[in-house]
């Protein structure tokens, strides 16, 4: 049985490049197109696939755990390169089944002639299948982490866009607030205001709320907290765009804005702090 495993393993290793070329027969049109549009050459992809067959062969003739550890390290390296080259990893994972098919097709003649003991076939499957499953698992983890990072970057971008602190002069920035302001967004405004004020070393932050359709007691209180928080770190805040109807509403709600500097519009606020013509 050991001799049969050695024979199968060595033949897989010897024919690894030929076997790698056969994987192309299992590629879907979309995958072929994605590879063509990637920065990877056919030679690189074939080399990766040949290495996978070499690992499969080595698993039959060497210490399995040692081969498995090499496979894990290799899969992470190859997977990162595939991601960087915009190769869809889900399609790559789907191709893994082809390796099993190609392996047994290689020994089709021997199998038909019953040259291998049944226990040998079972042992090959017991060693090769977990190895391929490990590759699929590692690729899946890479794909998940990549999508999570991509999603987080998109979320961070949306966060920046929803609370855009825009420098307009040295130590002066404008924060235009557009749309509804709920409790979560008010918290975000506070966090981003403090963060950007520190980053830009601001002296003045002009918060323009002309694009906020409605301000209730909770929103007014949250805005007041933002102003007070910025004041604690030495940033002078001016609320602009406070429309008359909103001003009356704030007064009616009993929110004390007496210590908050407010101006009708941005132009008036900029002129007051010595920035004209903007």
CSV table of C-alpha atoms in Angstrom, one decimal:
chain,number,residue,atom,x,y,z
A,1,UNK,CA,0.0,0.0,0.0
A,2,UNK,CA,2.9,2.4,0.9
A,3,UNK,CA,4.5,1.7,-2.5
A,4,UNK,CA,1.2,2.5,-4.3
A,5,UNK,CA,0.9,5.8,-2.4
A,6,UNK,CA,4.5,6.6,-3.3
A,7,UNK,CA,3.8,5.8,-6.9
A,8,UNK,CA,0.7,8.0,-7.0
A,9,UNK,CA,2.4,10.8,-5.1
A,10,UNK,CA,5.5,10.9,-7.3
A,11,UNK,CA,3.5,10.8,-10.5
A,12,UNK,CA,1.4,13.7,-9.4
A,13,UNK,CA,4.5,15.7,-8.6
A,14,UNK,CA,6.2,14.8,-11.9
A,15,UNK,CA,3.2,15.6,-14.0
A,16,UNK,CA,2.2,18.7,-11.9
A,17,UNK,CA,2.5,21.2,-14.8
A,18,UNK,CA,0.6,19.0,-17.2
A,19,UNK,CA,-2.1,18.6,-14.6
A,20,UNK,CA,-2.2,22.3,-13.9
A,21,UNK,CA,-2.9,23.0,-17.6
A,22,UNK,CA,-5.9,20.6,-17.4
A,23,UNK,CA,-7.5,22.9,-14.8
A,24,UNK,CA,-8.2,25.4,-17.6
A,25,UNK,CA,-10.8,23.0,-19.0
A,26,UNK,CA,-12.9,23.5,-16.0
A,27,UNK,CA,-12.8,27.3,-16.0
A,28,UNK,CA,-16.1,29.2,-16.6
A,29,UNK,CA,-16.2,32.0,-19.2
A,30,UNK,CA,-16.5,34.7,-16.5
A,31,UNK,CA,-13.4,33.3,-14.7
A,32,UNK,CA,-11.4,33.3,-17.9
A,33,UNK,CA,-12.4,36.9,-18.6
A,34,UNK,CA,-11.5,38.0,-15.0
A,35,UNK,CA,-8.1,36.3,-15.3
A,36,UNK,CA,-7.5,38.0,-18.7
A,37,UNK,CA,-8.4,41.4,-17.2
A,38,UNK,CA,-6.2,40.8,-14.1
A,39,UNK,CA,-2.5,41.6,-13.8
A,40,UNK,CA,-1.6,37.9,-13.6
A,41,UNK,CA,0.0,36.1,-16.4
A,42,UNK,CA,-1.1,32.6,-17.5
A,43,UNK,CA,2.4,31.4,-16.5
A,44,UNK,CA,1.8,32.6,-12.9
A,45,UNK,CA,-1.6,31.0,-12.6
A,46,UNK,CA,-0.2,27.7,-14.0
A,47,UNK,CA,2.7,27.8,-11.5
A,48,UNK,CA,0.2,28.3,-8.6
A,49,UNK,CA,-1.9,25.3,-9.9
A,50,UNK,CA,1.2,23.2,-10.4
A,51,UNK,CA,2.3,23.9,-6.8
A,52,UNK,CA,-1.1,22.8,-5.6
A,53,UNK,CA,-0.7,19.4,-7.3
A,54,UNK,CA,2.8,19.1,-5.9
A,55,UNK,CA,1.4,19.6,-2.4
A,56,UNK,CA,-1.2,16.9,-3.1
A,57,UNK,CA,1.5,14.5,-4.2
A,58,UNK,CA,3.7,15.4,-1.2
A,59,UNK,CA,0.8,14.7,1.1
A,60,UNK,CA,0.9,11.1,0.0
A,61,UNK,CA,4.6,10.5,0.6
A,62,UNK,CA,5.6,12.9,3.3
A,63,UNK,CA,4.5,13.9,6.8
A,64,UNK,CA,1.0,15.2,6.3
A,65,UNK,CA,1.0,17.9,9.0
A,66,UNK,CA,4.2,19.3,7.6
A,67,UNK,CA,2.7,19.5,4.1
A,68,UNK,CA,-0.5,21.0,5.5
A,69,UNK,CA,1.4,23.8,7.3
A,70,UNK,CA,3.2,24.6,4.0
A,71,UNK,CA,-0.1,24.7,2.2
A,72,UNK,CA,-1.7,27.1,4.7
A,73,UNK,CA,1.3,29.5,4.3
A,74,UNK,CA,1.2,29.2,0.6
A,75,UNK,CA,-2.6,29.7,0.3
A,76,UNK,CA,-2.4,32.9,2.3
A,77,UNK,CA,0.3,34.3,0.0
A,78,UNK,CA,-1.4,33.3,-3.2
A,79,UNK,CA,-4.8,34.4,-2.0
A,80,UNK,CA,-3.5,37.9,-1.2
A,81,UNK,CA,-1.9,38.2,-4.6
A,82,UNK,CA,-5.1,37.0,-6.3
A,83,UNK,CA,-7.1,39.7,-4.4
A,84,UNK,CA,-4.6,42.4,-5.4
A,85,UNK,CA,-5.0,41.3,-9.0
A,86,UNK,CA,-8.8,41.4,-8.8
A,87,UNK,CA,-9.2,37.6,-9.3
A,88,UNK,CA,-12.6,36.5,-7.9
A,89,UNK,CA,-11.8,34.2,-5.1
A,90,UNK,CA,-15.2,32.7,-5.1
A,91,UNK,CA,-14.6,31.4,-8.6
A,92,UNK,CA,-11.1,30.2,-7.5
A,93,UNK,CA,-12.7,28.2,-4.7
A,94,UNK,CA,-15.3,26.7,-7.1
A,95,UNK,CA,-12.4,25.4,-9.2
A,96,UNK,CA,-11.0,23.3,-6.4
A,97,UNK,CA,-13.3,20.4,-7.2
A,98,UNK,CA,-11.5,20.2,-10.5
A,99,UNK,CA,-8.3,19.1,-8.8
A,100,UNK,CA,-9.9,16.0,-7.4
A,101,UNK,CA,-11.4,15.1,-10.9
A,102,UNK,CA,-8.0,15.6,-12.6
A,103,UNK,CA,-6.1,13.6,-10.1
A,104,UNK,CA,-8.3,10.5,-10.6
A,105,UNK,CA,-8.4,11.0,-14.4
A,106,UNK,CA,-4.7,10.7,-14.4
A,107,UNK,CA,-4.9,7.2,-13.0
A,108,UNK,CA,-7.9,6.2,-14.9
A,109,UNK,CA,-6.1,3.3,-16.6
A,110,UNK,CA,-4.7,1.9,-13.4
A,111,UNK,CA,-8.1,2.2,-11.7
A,112,UNK,CA,-9.9,0.3,-14.5
A,113,UNK,CA,-7.3,-2.4,-14.3
A,114,UNK,CA,-7.7,-2.6,-10.5
A,115,UNK,CA,-4.0,-2.0,-10.0
A,116,UNK,CA,-4.6,-0.1,-6.8
A,117,UNK,CA,-5.9,-1.8,-3.6
A,118,UNK,CA,-9.2,-0.4,-2.4
A,119,UNK,CA,-7.5,0.8,0.8
A,120,UNK,CA,-5.0,2.8,-1.3
A,121,UNK,CA,-7.8,4.7,-3.0
A,122,UNK,CA,-9.4,5.4,0.4
A,123,UNK,CA,-6.1,6.6,1.8
A,124,UNK,CA,-5.5,9.0,-1.1
A,125,UNK,CA,-8.9,10.5,-0.5
A,126,UNK,CA,-8.3,10.7,3.2
A,127,UNK,CA,-5.1,12.7,2.6
A,128,UNK,CA,-6.0,14.8,-0.5
A,129,UNK,CA,-9.5,15.8,0.4
A,130,UNK,CA,-8.7,17.4,3.7
A,131,UNK,CA,-5.8,19.2,2.1
A,132,UNK,CA,-8.1,20.7,-0.6
A,133,UNK,CA,-10.7,21.5,2.1
A,134,UNK,CA,-8.0,23.4,4.0
A,135,UNK,CA,-7.2,25.4,0.9
A,136,UNK,CA,-10.9,26.2,0.4
A,137,UNK,CA,-11.2,27.3,4.1
A,138,UNK,CA,-8.1,29.5,3.9
A,139,UNK,CA,-9.3,31.1,0.6
A,140,UNK,CA,-12.8,31.7,2.2
A,141,UNK,CA,-11.3,33.4,5.2
A,142,UNK,CA,-9.2,35.6,3.0
A,143,UNK,CA,-12.3,36.5,0.9
A,144,UNK,CA,-14.3,37.3,4.1
A,145,UNK,CA,-11.6,39.5,5.5
A,146,UNK,CA,-11.1,41.2,2.2
A,147,UNK,CA,-14.9,41.9,1.9
A,148,UNK,CA,-15.0,43.1,5.5
A,149,UNK,CA,-12.1,45.5,4.9
A,150,UNK,CA,-13.8,46.7,1.7
A,151,UNK,CA,-17.1,47.2,3.5
A,152,UNK,CA,-15.4,49.0,6.4
A,153,UNK,CA,-13.6,51.4,4.0
A,154,UNK,CA,-17.0,52.1,2.3
A,155,UNK,CA,-18.6,52.8,5.7
A,156,UNK,CA,-15.7,55.1,6.7
A,157,UNK,CA,-16.1,57.0,3.4
A,158,UNK,CA,-19.8,57.3,4.0
A,159,UNK,CA,-19.1,58.5,7.5
A,160,UNK,CA,-16.8,61.2,6.2
A,161,UNK,CA,-19.3,62.3,3.5
A,162,UNK,CA,-22.1,62.5,6.1
A,163,UNK,CA,-20.0,64.7,8.4
A,164,UNK,CA,-17.6,66.6,6.1
A,165,UNK,CA,-15.3,69.0,7.9
A,166,UNK,CA,-13.9,71.2,5.2
A,167,UNK,CA,-10.9,73.5,5.9
A,168,UNK,CA,-11.4,76.9,4.3
A,169,UNK,CA,-8.5,78.8,5.8
A,170,UNK,CA,-5.7,78.3,8.2
A,171,UNK,CA,-7.3,77.0,11.5
A,172,UNK,CA,-10.8,77.5,10.1
A,173,UNK,CA,-13.2,74.9,8.8
A,174,UNK,CA,-16.8,74.5,7.8
A,175,UNK,CA,-19.1,71.6,8.7
A,176,UNK,CA,-22.2,71.6,6.5
A,177,UNK,CA,-24.9,69.4,8.0
A,178,UNK,CA,-27.5,68.3,5.5
A,179,UNK,CA,-30.6,66.1,6.2
A,180,UNK,CA,-32.1,64.6,9.4
A,181,UNK,CA,-30.0,64.6,12.6
A,182,UNK,CA,-30.9,61.7,14.8
A,183,UNK,CA,-29.1,60.7,18.0
A,184,UNK,CA,-26.6,58.5,16.2
A,185,UNK,CA,-25.7,61.1,13.7
A,186,UNK,CA,-25.4,63.8,16.4
A,187,UNK,CA,-22.9,61.5,18.2
A,188,UNK,CA,-21.0,61.1,14.9
A,189,UNK,CA,-21.0,64.9,14.4
A,190,UNK,CA,-19.5,65.3,17.8
A,191,UNK,CA,-16.8,62.6,17.3
A,192,UNK,CA,-15.8,63.8,13.8
A,193,UNK,CA,-15.8,67.5,14.9
A,194,UNK,CA,-13.4,66.7,17.8
A,195,UNK,CA,-11.3,64.5,15.6
A,196,UNK,CA,-11.0,66.9,12.7
A,197,UNK,CA,-10.5,69.9,14.9
A,198,UNK,CA,-7.5,68.2,16.4
A,199,UNK,CA,-6.2,67.0,13.0
A,200,UNK,CA,-6.5,70.5,11.4
A,201,UNK,CA,-5.6,72.3,14.7
A,202,UNK,CA,-8.7,74.4,14.3
A,203,UNK,CA,-9.4,77.6,16.1
A,204,UNK,CA,-12.9,78.1,14.5
A,205,UNK,CA,-15.4,75.6,13.3
A,206,UNK,CA,-18.5,76.9,11.5
A,207,UNK,CA,-21.4,74.4,11.6
A,208,UNK,CA,-23.9,75.3,8.9
A,209,UNK,CA,-27.3,73.8,9.6
A,210,UNK,CA,-29.2,75.4,6.8
A,211,UNK,CA,-29.7,72.0,5.3
A,212,UNK,CA,-31.4,70.5,8.4
A,213,UNK,CA,-35.1,70.4,7.7
A,214,UNK,CA,-36.2,70.1,11.4
A,215,UNK,CA,-34.7,70.5,14.8
A,216,UNK,CA,-36.5,69.1,17.8
A,217,UNK,CA,-35.5,69.4,21.4
A,218,UNK,CA,-33.3,66.3,21.3
A,219,UNK,CA,-31.4,67.5,18.2
A,220,UNK,CA,-31.0,71.0,19.7
A,221,UNK,CA,-29.6,69.5,22.9
A,222,UNK,CA,-27.2,67.4,20.9
A,223,UNK,CA,-26.0,70.4,18.9
A,224,UNK,CA,-25.5,72.3,22.1
A,225,UNK,CA,-23.4,69.4,23.4
A,226,UNK,CA,-21.2,69.5,20.3
A,227,UNK,CA,-20.6,73.2,20.7
A,228,UNK,CA,-19.7,72.7,24.4
A,229,UNK,CA,-17.4,69.8,23.7
A,230,UNK,CA,-15.5,71.8,21.1
A,231,UNK,CA,-15.3,74.8,23.4
A,232,UNK,CA,-13.5,72.5,26.0
A,233,UNK,CA,-10.8,71.8,23.5
A,234,UNK,CA,-10.4,75.4,22.6
A,235,UNK,CA,-12.4,75.5,19.3
A,236,UNK,CA,-14.8,78.4,18.9
A,237,UNK,CA,-18.0,77.3,17.2
A,238,UNK,CA,-20.4,79.4,15.2
A,239,UNK,CA,-23.8,77.9,14.2
A,240,UNK,CA,-24.9,79.3,10.8
A,241,UNK,CA,-28.0,78.9,8.8
A,242,UNK,CA,-30.4,78.9,11.8
A,243,UNK,CA,-33.6,79.8,10.0
A,244,UNK,CA,-36.2,82.0,11.8
A,245,UNK,CA,-38.8,79.2,12.1
A,246,UNK,CA,-36.2,76.9,13.6
A,247,UNK,CA,-34.9,79.6,15.9
A,248,UNK,CA,-38.5,80.2,17.2
A,249,UNK,CA,-38.9,76.4,17.6
A,250,UNK,CA,-35.7,76.1,19.7
A,251,UNK,CA,-36.8,79.0,21.9
A,252,UNK,CA,-40.2,77.5,22.4
A,253,UNK,CA,-38.7,74.2,23.4
A,254,UNK,CA,-36.7,75.9,26.2
A,255,UNK,CA,-33.3,75.0,24.8
A,256,UNK,CA,-30.8,77.7,26.0
A,257,UNK,CA,-28.7,78.8,23.0
A,258,UNK,CA,-27.8,82.1,24.7
A,259,UNK,CA,-24.1,81.1,25.0
A,260,UNK,CA,-23.9,79.8,21.4
A,261,UNK,CA,-22.7,82.2,18.8
A,262,UNK,CA,-25.2,82.0,15.8
A,263,UNK,CA,-25.1,83.9,12.5
A,264,UNK,CA,-27.5,84.0,9.6
A,265,UNK,CA,-25.2,82.6,7.0
A,266,UNK,CA,-21.6,81.4,6.3
A,267,UNK,CA,-20.6,84.7,4.6
A,268,UNK,CA,-21.5,86.7,7.7
A,269,UNK,CA,-19.6,84.3,9.9
A,270,UNK,CA,-16.5,84.2,7.7
A,271,UNK,CA,-16.4,88.0,7.5
A,272,UNK,CA,-16.6,88.3,11.3
A,273,UNK,CA,-13.5,86.2,11.9
A,274,UNK,CA,-11.6,88.1,9.2
A,275,UNK,CA,-12.0,85.9,6.2
A,276,UNK,CA,-13.6,87.9,3.4
A,277,UNK,CA,-14.3,87.2,-0.2
A,278,UNK,CA,-15.2,83.5,0.3
